[in-house]
JSON list of C-alpha atoms and ligand atoms in Angstrom, two decimals:
[
{"chain": "A", "resi": 718, "resn": "UNK", "atom": "CA", "xyz": [0.00, 0.00, 0.00]},
{"chain": "A", "resi": 719, "resn": "UNK", "atom": "CA", "xyz": [1.24, 3.44, -0.85]},
{"chain": "A", "resi": 720, "resn": "UNK", "atom": "CA", "xyz": [1.44, 5.79, 2.12]},
{"chain": "A", "resi": 721, "resn": "UNK", "atom": "CA", "xyz": [-0.14, 9.11, 1.36]},
{"chain": "A", "resi": 722, "resn": "UNK", "atom": "CA", "xyz": [0.69, 12.40, 2.93]},
{"chain": "A", "resi": 723, "resn": "UNK", "atom": "CA", "xyz": [-2.02, 14.62, 4.28]},
{"chain": "A", "resi": 724, "resn": "UNK", "atom": "CA", "xyz": [-2.33, 16.67, 1.14]},
{"chain": "A", "resi": 725, "resn": "UNK", "atom": "CA", "xyz": [-2.73, 13.57, -1.02]},
{"chain": "A", "resi": 726, "resn": "UNK", "atom": "CA", "xyz": [-5.31, 12.23, 1.40]},
{"chain": "A", "resi": 727, "resn": "UNK", "atom": "CA", "xyz": [-7.23, 15.47, 1.11]},
{"chain": "A", "resi": 728, "resn": "UNK", "atom": "CA", "xyz": [-7.09, 15.21, -2.67]},
{"chain": "A", "resi": 729, "resn": "UNK", "atom": "CA", "xyz": [-8.47, 11.69, -2.56]},
{"chain": "A", "resi": 730, "resn": "UNK", "atom": "CA", "xyz": [-11.26, 12.73, -0.19]},
{"chain": "A", "resi": 731, "resn": "UNK", "atom": "CA", "xyz": [-12.17, 15.63, -2.49]},
{"chain": "A", "resi": 732, "resn": "UNK", "atom": "CA", "xyz": [-12.53, 13.18, -5.38]},
{"chain": "A", "resi": 733, "resn": "UNK", "atom": "CA", "xyz": [-14.59, 10.78, -3.26]},
{"chain": "A", "resi": 734, "resn": "UNK", "atom": "CA", "xyz": [-17.10, 13.37, -2.16]},
{"chain": "A", "resi": 735, "resn": "UNK", "atom": "CA", "xyz": [-17.79, 14.17, -5.81]},
{"chain": "A", "resi": 736, "resn": "UNK", "atom": "CA", "xyz": [-19.20, 10.65, -6.25]},
{"chain": "A", "resi": 737, "resn": "UNK", "atom": "CA", "xyz": [-20.84, 10.39, -2.85]},
{"chain": "A", "resi": 738, "resn": "UNK", "atom": "CA", "xyz": [-22.53, 13.78, -3.16]},
{"chain": "A", "resi": 739, "resn": "UNK", "atom": "CA", "xyz": [-23.60, 12.98, -6.73]},
{"chain": "A", "resi": 740, "resn": "UNK", "atom": "CA", "xyz": [-25.26, 9.77, -5.63]},
{"chain": "A", "resi": 741, "resn": "UNK", "atom": "CA", "xyz": [-26.94, 11.42, -2.66]},
{"chain": "A", "resi": 742, "resn": "UNK", "atom": "CA", "xyz": [-28.23, 14.55, -4.35]},
{"chain": "A", "resi": 743, "resn": "UNK", "atom": "CA", "xyz": [-28.28, 13.87, -8.07]},
{"chain": "A", "resi": 744, "resn": "UNK", "atom": "CA", "xyz": [-26.15, 16.97, -8.51]},
{"chain": "A", "resi": 745, "resn": "UNK", "atom": "CA", "xyz": [-22.90, 15.99, -10.21]},
{"chain": "A", "resi": 746, "resn": "UNK", "atom": "CA", "xyz": [-20.33, 18.70, -9.77]},
{"chain": "A", "resi": 747, "resn": "UNK", "atom": "CA", "xyz": [-18.40, 18.09, -12.96]},
{"chain": "A", "resi": 748, "resn": "UNK", "atom": "CA", "xyz": [-16.86, 21.52, -12.95]},
{"chain": "A", "resi": 749, "resn": "UNK", "atom": "CA", "xyz": [-15.78, 20.84, -9.37]},
{"chain": "A", "resi": 750, "resn": "UNK", "atom": "CA", "xyz": [-14.20, 17.51, -10.27]},
{"chain": "A", "resi": 751, "resn": "UNK", "atom": "CA", "xyz": [-12.32, 19.08, -13.16]},
{"chain": "A", "resi": 752, "resn": "UNK", "atom": "CA", "xyz": [-10.94, 21.78, -10.83]},
{"chain": "A", "resi": 753, "resn": "UNK", "atom": "CA", "xyz": [-9.86, 19.17, -8.28]},
{"chain": "A", "resi": 754, "resn": "UNK", "atom": "CA", "xyz": [-8.14, 17.10, -10.97]},
{"chain": "A", "resi": 755, "resn": "UNK", "atom": "CA", "xyz": [-6.36, 19.99, -12.61]},
{"chain": "A", "resi": 756, "resn": "UNK", "atom": "CA", "xyz": [-5.34, 22.03, -9.54]},
{"chain": "A", "resi": 757, "resn": "UNK", "atom": "CA", "xyz": [-5.14, 19.32, -6.94]},
{"chain": "A", "resi": 758, "resn": "UNK", "atom": "CA", "xyz": [-7.51, 18.93, -4.00]},
{"chain": "A", "resi": 759, "resn": "UNK", "atom": "CA", "xyz": [-5.84, 21.45, -1.71]},
{"chain": "A", "resi": 760, "resn": "UNK", "atom": "CA", "xyz": [-5.71, 24.33, -4.18]},
{"chain": "A", "resi": 761, "resn": "UNK", "atom": "CA", "xyz": [-9.24, 23.56, -5.34]},
{"chain": "A", "resi": 762, "resn": "UNK", "atom": "CA", "xyz": [-10.55, 23.60, -1.76]},
{"chain": "A", "resi": 763, "resn": "UNK", "atom": "CA", "xyz": [-8.85, 26.91, -1.03]},
{"chain": "A", "resi": 764, "resn": "UNK", "atom": "CA", "xyz": [-10.27, 28.34, -4.21]},
{"chain": "A", "resi": 765, "resn": "UNK", "atom": "CA", "xyz": [-13.78, 27.22, -3.31]},
{"chain": "A", "resi": 766, "resn": "UNK", "atom": "CA", "xyz": [-13.48, 28.91, 0.09]},
{"chain": "A", "resi": 767, "resn": "UNK", "atom": "CA", "xyz": [-12.40, 32.12, -1.61]},
{"chain": "A", "resi": 768, "resn": "UNK", "atom": "CA", "xyz": [-15.34, 32.32, -4.00]},
{"chain": "A", "resi": 769, "resn": "UNK", "atom": "CA", "xyz": [-18.21, 34.24, -2.60]},
{"chain": "A", "resi": 770, "resn": "UNK", "atom": "CA", "xyz": [-20.67, 35.38, -5.22]},
{"chain": "A", "resi": 771, "resn": "UNK", "atom": "CA", "xyz": [-22.42, 38.16, -3.30]},
{"chain": "A", "resi": 772, "resn": "UNK", "atom": "CA", "xyz": [-24.54, 36.34, -0.78]},
{"chain": "A", "resi": 773, "resn": "UNK", "atom": "CA", "xyz": [-25.27, 33.44, -3.12]},
{"chain": "A", "resi": 774, "resn": "UNK", "atom": "CA", "xyz": [-24.88, 29.83, -2.10]},
{"chain": "A", "resi": 775, "resn": "UNK", "atom": "CA", "xyz": [-23.15, 27.53, -4.59]},
{"chain": "A", "resi": 776, "resn": "UNK", "atom": "CA", "xyz": [-25.53, 25.12, -6.34]},
{"chain": "A", "resi": 777, "resn": "UNK", "atom": "CA", "xyz": [-23.74, 21.99, -5.19]},
{"chain": "A", "resi": 778, "resn": "UNK", "atom": "CA", "xyz": [-23.67, 23.20, -1.61]},
{"chain": "A", "resi": 779, "resn": "UNK", "atom": "CA", "xyz": [-27.36, 24.05, -1.73]},
{"chain": "A", "resi": 780, "resn": "UNK", "atom": "CA", "xyz": [-28.09, 20.52, -3.03]},
{"chain": "A", "resi": 781, "resn": "UNK", "atom": "CA", "xyz": [-26.25, 19.08, -0.02]},
{"chain": "A", "resi": 782, "resn": "UNK", "atom": "CA", "xyz": [-28.15, 21.37, 2.34]},
{"chain": "A", "resi": 783, "resn": "UNK", "atom": "CA", "xyz": [-31.44, 20.21, 0.82]},
{"chain": "A", "resi": 784, "resn": "UNK", "atom": "CA", "xyz": [-30.43, 16.56, 1.14]},
{"chain": "A", "resi": 785, "resn": "UNK", "atom": "CA", "xyz": [-29.26, 17.18, 4.70]},
{"chain": "A", "resi": 786, "resn": "UNK", "atom": "CA", "xyz": [-25.81, 15.89, 3.70]},
{"chain": "A", "resi": 787, "resn": "UNK", "atom": "CA", "xyz": [-23.51, 18.86, 4.23]},
{"chain": "A", "resi": 788, "resn": "UNK", "atom": "CA", "xyz": [-21.12, 16.32, 5.73]},
{"chain": "A", "resi": 789, "resn": "UNK", "atom": "CA", "xyz": [-20.22, 15.62, 2.06]},
{"chain": "A", "resi": 790, "resn": "UNK", "atom": "CA", "xyz": [-19.30, 19.24, 1.38]},
{"chain": "A", "resi": 791, "resn": "UNK", "atom": "CA", "xyz": [-15.81, 20.57, 0.79]},
{"chain": "A", "resi": 792, "resn": "UNK", "atom": "CA", "xyz": [-16.41, 22.78, 3.83]},
{"chain": "A", "resi": 793, "resn": "UNK", "atom": "CA", "xyz": [-16.93, 19.72, 6.05]},
{"chain": "A", "resi": 794, "resn": "UNK", "atom": "CA", "xyz": [-13.80, 18.09, 4.65]},
{"chain": "A", "resi": 795, "resn": "UNK", "atom": "CA", "xyz": [-11.80, 21.25, 5.41]},
{"chain": "A", "resi": 796, "resn": "UNK", "atom": "CA", "xyz": [-13.01, 21.16, 9.02]},
{"chain": "A", "resi": 797, "resn": "UNK", "atom": "CA", "xyz": [-12.07, 17.51, 9.56]},
{"chain": "A", "resi": 798, "resn": "UNK", "atom": "CA", "xyz": [-9.37, 17.44, 12.26]},
{"chain": "A", "resi": 799, "resn": "UNK", "atom": "CA", "xyz": [-7.12, 15.55, 9.87]},
{"chain": "A", "resi": 800, "resn": "UNK", "atom": "CA", "xyz": [-7.19, 18.31, 7.23]},
{"chain": "A", "resi": 801, "resn": "UNK", "atom": "CA", "xyz": [-7.59, 21.48, 9.27]},
{"chain": "A", "resi": 802, "resn": "UNK", "atom": "CA", "xyz": [-3.83, 22.03, 9.57]},
{"chain": "A", "resi": 803, "resn": "UNK", "atom": "CA", "xyz": [-3.67, 22.52, 5.79]},
{"chain": "A", "resi": 804, "resn": "UNK", "atom": "CA", "xyz": [-5.85, 25.62, 6.00]},
{"chain": "A", "resi": 805, "resn": "UNK", "atom": "CA", "xyz": [-5.53, 29.12, 7.35]},
{"chain": "A", "resi": 806, "resn": "UNK", "atom": "CA", "xyz": [-7.64, 30.42, 10.22]},
{"chain": "A", "resi": 807, "resn": "UNK", "atom": "CA", "xyz": [-9.60, 32.60, 7.79]},
{"chain": "A", "resi": 808, "resn": "UNK", "atom": "CA", "xyz": [-10.39, 29.62, 5.57]},
{"chain": "A", "resi": 809, "resn": "UNK", "atom": "CA", "xyz": [-11.54, 27.59, 8.56]},
{"chain": "A", "resi": 810, "resn": "UNK", "atom": "CA", "xyz": [-13.75, 30.43, 9.77]},
{"chain": "A", "resi": 811, "resn": "UNK", "atom": "CA", "xyz": [-15.30, 30.72, 6.31]},
{"chain": "A", "resi": 812, "resn": "UNK", "atom": "CA", "xyz": [-16.00, 26.95, 6.17]},
{"chain": "A", "resi": 813, "resn": "UNK", "atom": "CA", "xyz": [-17.62, 27.15, 9.61]},
{"chain": "A", "resi": 814, "resn": "UNK", "atom": "CA", "xyz": [-19.71, 30.11, 8.57]},
{"chain": "A", "resi": 815, "resn": "UNK", "atom": "CA", "xyz": [-21.07, 28.34, 5.51]},
{"chain": "A", "resi": 816, "resn": "UNK", "atom": "CA", "xyz": [-21.94, 25.21, 7.44]},
{"chain": "A", "resi": 817, "resn": "UNK", "atom": "CA", "xyz": [-23.62, 27.20, 10.19]},
{"chain": "A", "resi": 818, "resn": "UNK", "atom": "CA", "xyz": [-25.90, 28.80, 7.59]},
{"chain": "A", "resi": 819, "resn": "UNK", "atom": "CA", "xyz": [-24.99, 32.33, 8.54]},
{"chain": "A", "resi": 820, "resn": "UNK", "atom": "CA", "xyz": [-25.12, 34.92, 5.79]},
{"chain": "A", "resi": 821, "resn": "UNK", "atom": "CA", "xyz": [-21.77, 36.17, 4.51]},
{"chain": "A", "resi": 822, "resn": "UNK", "atom": "CA", "xyz": [-20.77, 39.27, 6.38]},
{"chain": "A", "resi": 823, "resn": "UNK", "atom": "CA", "xyz": [-18.04, 41.27, 4.73]},
{"chain": "A", "resi": 824, "resn": "UNK", "atom": "CA", "xyz": [-15.78, 42.42, 7.51]},
{"chain": "A", "resi": 825, "resn": "UNK", "atom": "CA", "xyz": [-14.35, 45.88, 7.14]},
{"chain": "A", "resi": 826, "resn": "UNK", "atom": "CA", "xyz": [-11.83, 47.91, 9.04]},
{"chain": "A", "resi": 827, "resn": "UNK", "atom": "CA", "xyz": [-13.13, 50.38, 11.60]},
{"chain": "A", "resi": 828, "resn": "UNK", "atom": "CA", "xyz": [-11.01, 53.52, 11.49]},
{"chain": "A", "resi": 829, "resn": "UNK", "atom": "CA", "xyz": [-9.46, 54.15, 14.91]},
{"chain": "A", "resi": 830, "resn": "UNK", "atom": "CA", "xyz": [-11.31, 57.44, 15.33]},
{"chain": "A", "resi": 831, "resn": "UNK", "atom": "CA", "xyz": [-14.60, 55.57, 14.97]},
{"chain": "A", "resi": 832, "resn": "UNK", "atom": "CA", "xyz": [-13.76, 52.72, 17.32]},
{"chain": "A", "resi": 833, "resn": "UNK", "atom": "CA", "xyz": [-15.86, 53.61, 20.34]},
{"chain": "A", "resi": 834, "resn": "UNK", "atom": "CA", "xyz": [-15.64, 50.30, 22.17]},
{"chain": "A", "resi": 835, "resn": "UNK", "atom": "CA", "xyz": [-15.77, 51.05, 25.84]},
{"chain": "A", "resi": 836, "resn": "UNK", "atom": "CA", "xyz": [-15.99, 54.79, 25.43]},
{"chain": "A", "resi": 837, "resn": "UNK", "atom": "CA", "xyz": [-19.47, 55.50, 24.30]},
{"chain": "A", "resi": 838, "resn": "UNK", "atom": "CA", "xyz": [-21.97, 56.61, 26.93]},
{"chain": "A", "resi": 839, "resn": "UNK", "atom": "CA", "xyz": [-25.52, 55.39, 27.11]},
{"chain": "A", "resi": 840, "resn": "UNK", "atom": "CA", "xyz": [-26.88, 58.89, 26.69]},
{"chain": "A", "resi": 841, "resn": "UNK", "atom": "CA", "xyz": [-24.72, 59.63, 23.70]},
{"chain": "A", "resi": 842, "resn": "UNK", "atom": "CA", "xyz": [-26.65, 60.81, 20.70]},
{"chain": "A", "resi": 843, "resn": "UNK", "atom": "CA", "xyz": [-26.98, 58.34, 17.88]},
{"chain": "A", "resi": 844, "resn": "UNK", "atom": "CA", "xyz": [-24.69, 59.81, 15.29]},
{"chain": "A", "resi": 845, "resn": "UNK", "atom": "CA", "xyz": [-25.27, 59.20, 11.63]},
{"chain": "A", "resi": 846, "resn": "UNK", "atom": "CA", "xyz": [-23.50, 55.99, 10.67]},
{"chain": "A", "resi": 847, "resn": "UNK", "atom": "CA", "xyz": [-22.78, 54.83, 14.17]},
{"chain": "A", "resi": 848, "resn": "UNK", "atom": "CA", "xyz": [-26.14, 53.29, 14.93]},
{"chain": "A", "resi": 849, "resn": "UNK", "atom": "CA", "xyz": [-24.73, 49.76, 14.76]},
{"chain": "A", "resi": 850, "resn": "UNK", "atom": "CA", "xyz": [-22.03, 50.64, 17.25]},
{"chain": "A", "resi": 851, "resn": "UNK", "atom": "CA", "xyz": [-24.55, 52.06, 19.66]},
{"chain": "A", "resi": 852, "resn": "UNK", "atom": "CA", "xyz": [-26.75, 48.98, 19.38]},
{"chain": "A", "resi": 853, "resn": "UNK", "atom": "CA", "xyz": [-23.85, 46.65, 20.12]},
{"chain": "A", "resi": 854, "resn": "UNK", "atom": "CA", "xyz": [-22.90, 48.76, 23.08]},
{"chain": "A", "resi": 855, "resn": "UNK", "atom": "CA", "xyz": [-26.43, 48.73, 24.44]},
{"chain": "A", "resi": 856, "resn": "UNK", "atom": "CA", "xyz": [-26.14, 44.98, 24.92]},
{"chain": "A", "resi": 857, "resn": "UNK", "atom": "CA", "xyz": [-22.72, 45.27, 26.44]},
{"chain": "A", "resi": 858, "resn": "UNK", "atom": "CA", "xyz": [-23.93, 47.88, 28.90]},
{"chain": "A", "resi": 859, "resn": "UNK", "atom": "CA", "xyz": [-27.03, 46.13, 30.10]},
{"chain": "A", "resi": 860, "resn": "UNK", "atom": "CA", "xyz": [-26.21, 45.79, 33.85]},
{"chain": "A", "resi": 861, "resn": "UNK", "atom": "CA", "xyz": [-28.17, 42.60, 34.44]},
{"chain": "A", "resi": 862, "resn": "UNK", "atom": "CA", "xyz": [-26.73, 40.87, 31.41]},
{"chain": "A", "resi": 863, "resn": "UNK", "atom": "CA", "xyz": [-23.27, 41.99, 32.45]},
{"chain": "A", "resi": 864, "resn": "UNK", "atom": "CA", "xyz": [-23.74, 40.60, 35.94]},
{"chain": "A", "resi": 865, "resn": "UNK", "atom": "CA", "xyz": [-24.87, 37.22, 34.62]},
{"chain": "A", "resi": 866, "resn": "UNK", "atom": "CA", "xyz": [-21.93, 37.07, 32.23]},
{"chain": "A", "resi": 867, "resn": "UNK", "atom": "CA", "xyz": [-19.38, 37.89, 34.92]},
{"chain": "A", "resi": 868, "resn": "UNK", "atom": "CA", "xyz": [-20.91, 35.52, 37.45]},
{"chain": "A", "resi": 869, "resn": "UNK", "atom": "CA", "xyz": [-20.27, 32.77, 34.94]},
{"chain": "A", "resi": 870, "resn": "UNK", "atom": "CA", "xyz": [-16.95, 33.81, 33.39]},
{"chain": "A", "resi": 871, "resn": "UNK", "atom": "CA", "xyz": [-15.23, 35.87, 36.06]},
{"chain": "A", "resi": 872, "resn": "UNK", "atom": "CA", "xyz": [-13.26, 39.08, 35.62]},
{"chain": "A", "resi": 873, "resn": "UNK", "atom": "CA", "xyz": [-10.32, 37.85, 33.58]},
{"chain": "A", "resi": 874, "resn": "UNK", "atom": "CA", "xyz": [-9.93, 38.96, 29.96]},
{"chain": "A", "resi": 875, "resn": "UNK", "atom": "CA", "xyz": [-11.01, 36.16, 27.63]},
{"chain": "A", "resi": 876, "resn": "UNK", "atom": "CA", "xyz": [-8.40, 37.21, 25.11]},
{"chain": "A", "resi": 877, "resn": "UNK", "atom": "CA", "xyz": [-5.19, 38.00, 27.01]},
{"chain": "A", "resi": 878, "resn": "UNK", "atom": "CA", "xyz": [-6.00, 36.54, 30.47]},
{"chain": "A", "resi": 879, "resn": "UNK", "atom": "CA", "xyz": [-5.22, 39.79, 32.22]},
{"chain": "A", "resi": 880, "resn": "UNK", "atom": "CA", "xyz": [-6.93, 40.46, 35.53]},
{"chain": "A", "resi": 881, "resn": "UNK", "atom": "CA", "xyz": [-7.26, 44.01, 36.80]},
{"chain": "A", "resi": 882, "resn": "UNK", "atom": "CA", "xyz": [-7.27, 42.85, 40.41]},
{"chain": "A", "resi": 883, "resn": "UNK", "atom": "CA", "xyz": [-3.97, 41.05, 39.89]},
{"chain": "A", "resi": 884, "resn": "UNK", "atom": "CA", "xyz": [-2.41, 43.91, 38.04]},
{"chain": "A", "resi": 885, "resn": "UNK", "atom": "CA", "xyz": [-3.71, 46.93, 39.97]},
{"chain": "A", "resi": 886, "resn": "UNK", "atom": "CA", "xyz": [-4.78, 45.42, 43.28]},
{"chain": "A", "resi": 887, "resn": "UNK", "atom": "CA", "xyz": [-7.87, 46.55, 45.12]},
{"chain": "A", "resi": 888, "resn": "UNK", "atom": "CA", "xyz": [-8.85, 49.39, 42.76]},
{"chain": "A", "resi": 889, "resn": "UNK", "atom": "CA", "xyz": [-8.95, 46.91, 39.88]},
{"chain": "A", "resi": 890, "resn": "UNK", "atom": "CA", "xyz": [-11.36, 44.55, 41.55]},
{"chain": "A", "resi": 891, "resn": "UNK", "atom": "CA", "xyz": [-14.46, 43.86, 39.49]},
{"chain": "A", "resi": 892, "resn": "UNK", "atom": "CA", "xyz": [-13.28, 46.05, 36.66]},
{"chain": "A", "resi": 893, "resn": "UNK", "atom": "CA", "xyz": [-13.65, 44.57, 33.17]},
{"chain": "A", "resi": 894, "resn": "UNK", "atom": "CA", "xyz": [-15.54, 45.23, 29.96]},
{"chain": "A", "resi": 895, "resn": "UNK", "atom": "CA", "xyz": [-17.99, 42.78, 28.49]},
{"chain": "A", "resi": 896, "resn": "UNK", "atom": "CA", "xyz": [-18.06, 42.15, 24.77]},
{"chain": "A", "resi": 897, "resn": "UNK", "atom": "CA", "xyz": [-21.03, 40.95, 22.76]},
{"chain": "A", "resi": 898, "resn": "UNK", "atom": "CA", "xyz": [-19.88, 38.06, 20.58]},
{"chain": "A", "resi": 899, "resn": "UNK", "atom": "CA", "xyz": [-22.77, 37.67, 18.19]},
{"chain": "A", "resi": 900, "resn": "UNK", "atom": "CA", "xyz": [-22.51, 40.05, 15.26]},
{"chain": "A", "resi": 901, "resn": "UNK", "atom": "CA", "xyz": [-25.74, 41.86, 14.45]},
{"chain": "A", "resi": 902, "resn": "UNK", "atom": "CA", "xyz": [-26.05, 40.12, 11.10]},
{"chain": "A", "resi": 903, "resn": "UNK", "atom": "CA", "xyz": [-26.08, 36.74, 12.83]},
{"chain": "A", "resi": 904, "resn": "UNK", "atom": "CA", "xyz": [-29.02, 37.60, 15.01]},
{"chain": "A", "resi": 905, "resn": "UNK", "atom": "CA", "xyz": [-32.55, 36.83, 14.09]},
{"chain": "A", "resi": 906, "resn": "UNK", "atom": "CA", "xyz": [-35.41, 39.25, 14.49]},
{"chain": "A", "resi": 907, "resn": "UNK", "atom": "CA", "xyz": [-36.60, 37.85, 17.78]},
{"chain": "A", "resi": 908, "resn": "UNK", "atom": "CA", "xyz": [-33.08, 37.74, 19.11]},
{"chain": "A", "resi": 909, "resn": "UNK", "atom": "CA", "xyz": [-32.89, 37.16, 22.82]},
{"chain": "A", "resi": 910, "resn": "UNK", "atom": "CA", "xyz": [-29.61, 37.85, 24.55]},
{"chain": "A", "resi": 911, "resn": "UNK", "atom": "CA", "xyz": [-28.11, 34.89, 26.38]},
{"chain": "A", "resi": 912, "resn": "UNK", "atom": "CA", "xyz": [-25.69, 36.71, 28.66]},
{"chain": "A", "resi": 913, "resn": "UNK", "atom": "CA", "xyz": [-23.57, 33.73, 29.67]},
{"chain": "A", "resi": 914, "resn": "UNK", "atom": "CA", "xyz": [-23.16, 32.59, 26.05]},
{"chain": "A", "resi": 915, "resn": "UNK", "atom": "CA", "xyz": [-23.21, 35.80, 24.05]},
{"chain": "A", "resi": 916, "resn": "UNK", "atom": "CA", "xyz": [-21.18, 38.03, 26.36]},
{"chain": "A", "resi": 917, "resn": "UNK", "atom": "CA", "xyz": [-17.56, 37.56, 27.39]},
{"chain": "A", "resi": 918, "resn": "UNK", "atom": "CA", "xyz": [-15.32, 39.56, 29.71]},
{"chain": "A", "resi": 919, "resn": "UNK", "atom": "CA", "xyz": [-12.52, 41.39, 27.90]},
{"chain": "A", "resi": 920, "resn": "UNK", "atom": "CA", "xyz": [-10.02, 44.03, 28.97]},
{"chain": "A", "resi": 921, "resn": "UNK", "atom": "CA", "xyz": [-10.44, 47.44, 27.29]},
{"chain": "A", "resi": 922, "resn": "UNK", "atom": "CA", "xyz": [-7.33, 46.93, 25.16]},
{"chain": "A", "resi": 923, "resn": "UNK", "atom": "CA", "xyz": [-8.49, 43.64, 23.74]},
{"chain": "A", "resi": 924, "resn": "UNK", "atom": "CA", "xyz": [-11.99, 45.04, 23.47]},
{"chain": "A", "resi": 925, "resn": "UNK", "atom": "CA", "xyz": [-10.80, 47.88, 21.28]},
{"chain": "A", "resi": 926, "resn": "UNK", "atom": "CA", "xyz": [-8.82, 45.43, 19.14]},
{"chain": "A", "resi": 927, "resn": "UNK", "atom": "CA", "xyz": [-11.89, 43.22, 18.66]},
{"chain": "A", "resi": 928, "resn": "UNK", "atom": "CA", "xyz": [-13.70, 46.27, 17.36]},
{"chain": "A", "resi": 929, "resn": "UNK", "atom": "CA", "xyz": [-11.04, 47.20, 14.84]},
{"chain": "A", "resi": 930, "resn": "UNK", "atom": "CA", "xyz": [-13.20, 45.19, 12.43]},
{"chain": "A", "resi": 931, "resn": "UNK", "atom": "CA", "xyz": [-16.89, 45.38, 11.83]},
{"chain": "A", "resi": 932, "resn": "UNK", "atom": "CA", "xyz": [-18.36, 42.89, 12.50]},
{"chain": "A", "resi": 933, "resn": "UNK", "atom": "CA", "xyz": [-15.84, 42.48, 15.31]},
{"chain": "A", "resi": 934, "resn": "UNK", "atom": "CA", "xyz": [-13.04, 39.94, 15.20]},
{"chain": "A", "resi": 935, "resn": "UNK", "atom": "CA", "xyz": [-13.87, 36.72, 16.96]},
{"chain": "A", "resi": 936, "resn": "UNK", "atom": "CA", "xyz": [-12.45, 36.28, 20.46]},
{"chain": "A", "resi": 937, "resn": "UNK", "atom": "CA", "xyz": [-10.66, 33.05, 19.56]},
{"chain": "A", "resi": 938, "resn": "UNK", "atom": "CA", "xyz": [-9.19, 34.66, 16.45]},
{"chain": "A", "resi": 939, "resn": "UNK", "atom": "CA", "xyz": [-7.72, 37.58, 18.42]},
{"chain": "A", "resi": 940, "resn": "UNK", "atom": "CA", "xyz": [-6.53, 35.19, 21.07]},
{"chain": "A", "resi": 941, "resn": "UNK", "atom": "CA", "xyz": [-4.72, 33.09, 18.45]},
{"chain": "A", "resi": 942, "resn": "UNK", "atom": "CA", "xyz": [-3.24, 36.23, 16.89]},
{"chain": "A", "resi": 943, "resn": "UNK", "atom": "CA", "xyz": [-1.91, 37.35, 20.25]},
{"chain": "A", "resi": 944, "resn": "UNK", "atom": "CA", "xyz": [-0.48, 33.90, 21.05]},
{"chain": "A", "resi": 945, "resn": "UNK", "atom": "CA", "xyz": [1.24, 33.82, 17.69]},
{"chain": "A", "resi": 946, "resn": "UNK", "atom": "CA", "xyz": [2.80, 37.24, 18.26]},
{"chain": "A", "resi": 947, "resn": "UNK", "atom": "CA", "xyz": [3.93, 36.28, 21.74]},
{"chain": "A", "resi": 948, "resn": "UNK", "atom": "CA", "xyz": [5.62, 33.19, 20.35]},
{"chain": "A", "resi": 949, "resn": "UNK", "atom": "CA", "xyz": [7.39, 35.13, 17.64]},
{"chain": "A", "resi": 950, "resn": "UNK", "atom": "CA", "xyz": [8.58, 37.95, 19.92]},
{"chain": "A", "resi": 951, "resn": "UNK", "atom": "CA", "xyz": [9.82, 35.46, 22.54]},
{"chain": "A", "resi": 952, "resn": "UNK", "atom": "CA", "xyz": [12.00, 33.84, 19.88]},
{"chain": "A", "resi": 953, "resn": "UNK", "atom": "CA", "xyz": [13.49, 37.22, 19.06]},
{"chain": "A", "resi": 954, "resn": "UNK", "atom": "CA", "xyz": [11.30, 38.01, 16.03]},
{"chain": "B", "resi": 1297, "resn": "LIG", "atom": "ZN1", "xyz": [-7.19, 41.51, 27.19]},
{"chain": "B", "resi": 1298, "resn": "LIG", "atom": "ZN1", "xyz": [-17.54, 44.75, 22.10]}
]
């Protein structure tokens, strides 16, 4: 038996799902198969994750959704623990998003002078263009929701682990921001806040960094970014 490396295994799996998905759904992705054969499974998968025709769902993917067999999608293959290491964090996030059925949300940079995380007051006027920001903050400033979140998660920053009590002593006790994890676009009309799930404690620095993008960066993404930087600076990078 020939031993395959991970990339070759991925390629083989990409070819297999063509047949399995075809049998299950009646949709034969011939264009897909051609791309896999000509570019190789890895490049084809990355290319598929890149394509995002404005809010549209690819035909083959829709067929799998209808047949309740998204386990045969490229996205599911990408997320398999065996193949994940071949993909970037952004590609993994995109695969997760598609499988979770969330609409595509183009993330854009928030200019520093418009990043109000932690600064905006409840009685601040809603300024043209900043309505979204105010709405997010309203959730983060709801005292009861905040209390429930902190009772569950404590007062340590979920991104960098810093604790104000440890760092500043008594005056830092019980000081922390809470951040609302669910981007507006991911919420349904009758959205009900689940404070212990949707809110997380974050220090103001990390909070501001989460809000450098709109919708905000994910907590685990910023955490990974920070860990990566810490590793590289500790090795003299
Ligand atoms: Zn932090
Ligand atoms: Zn926030």
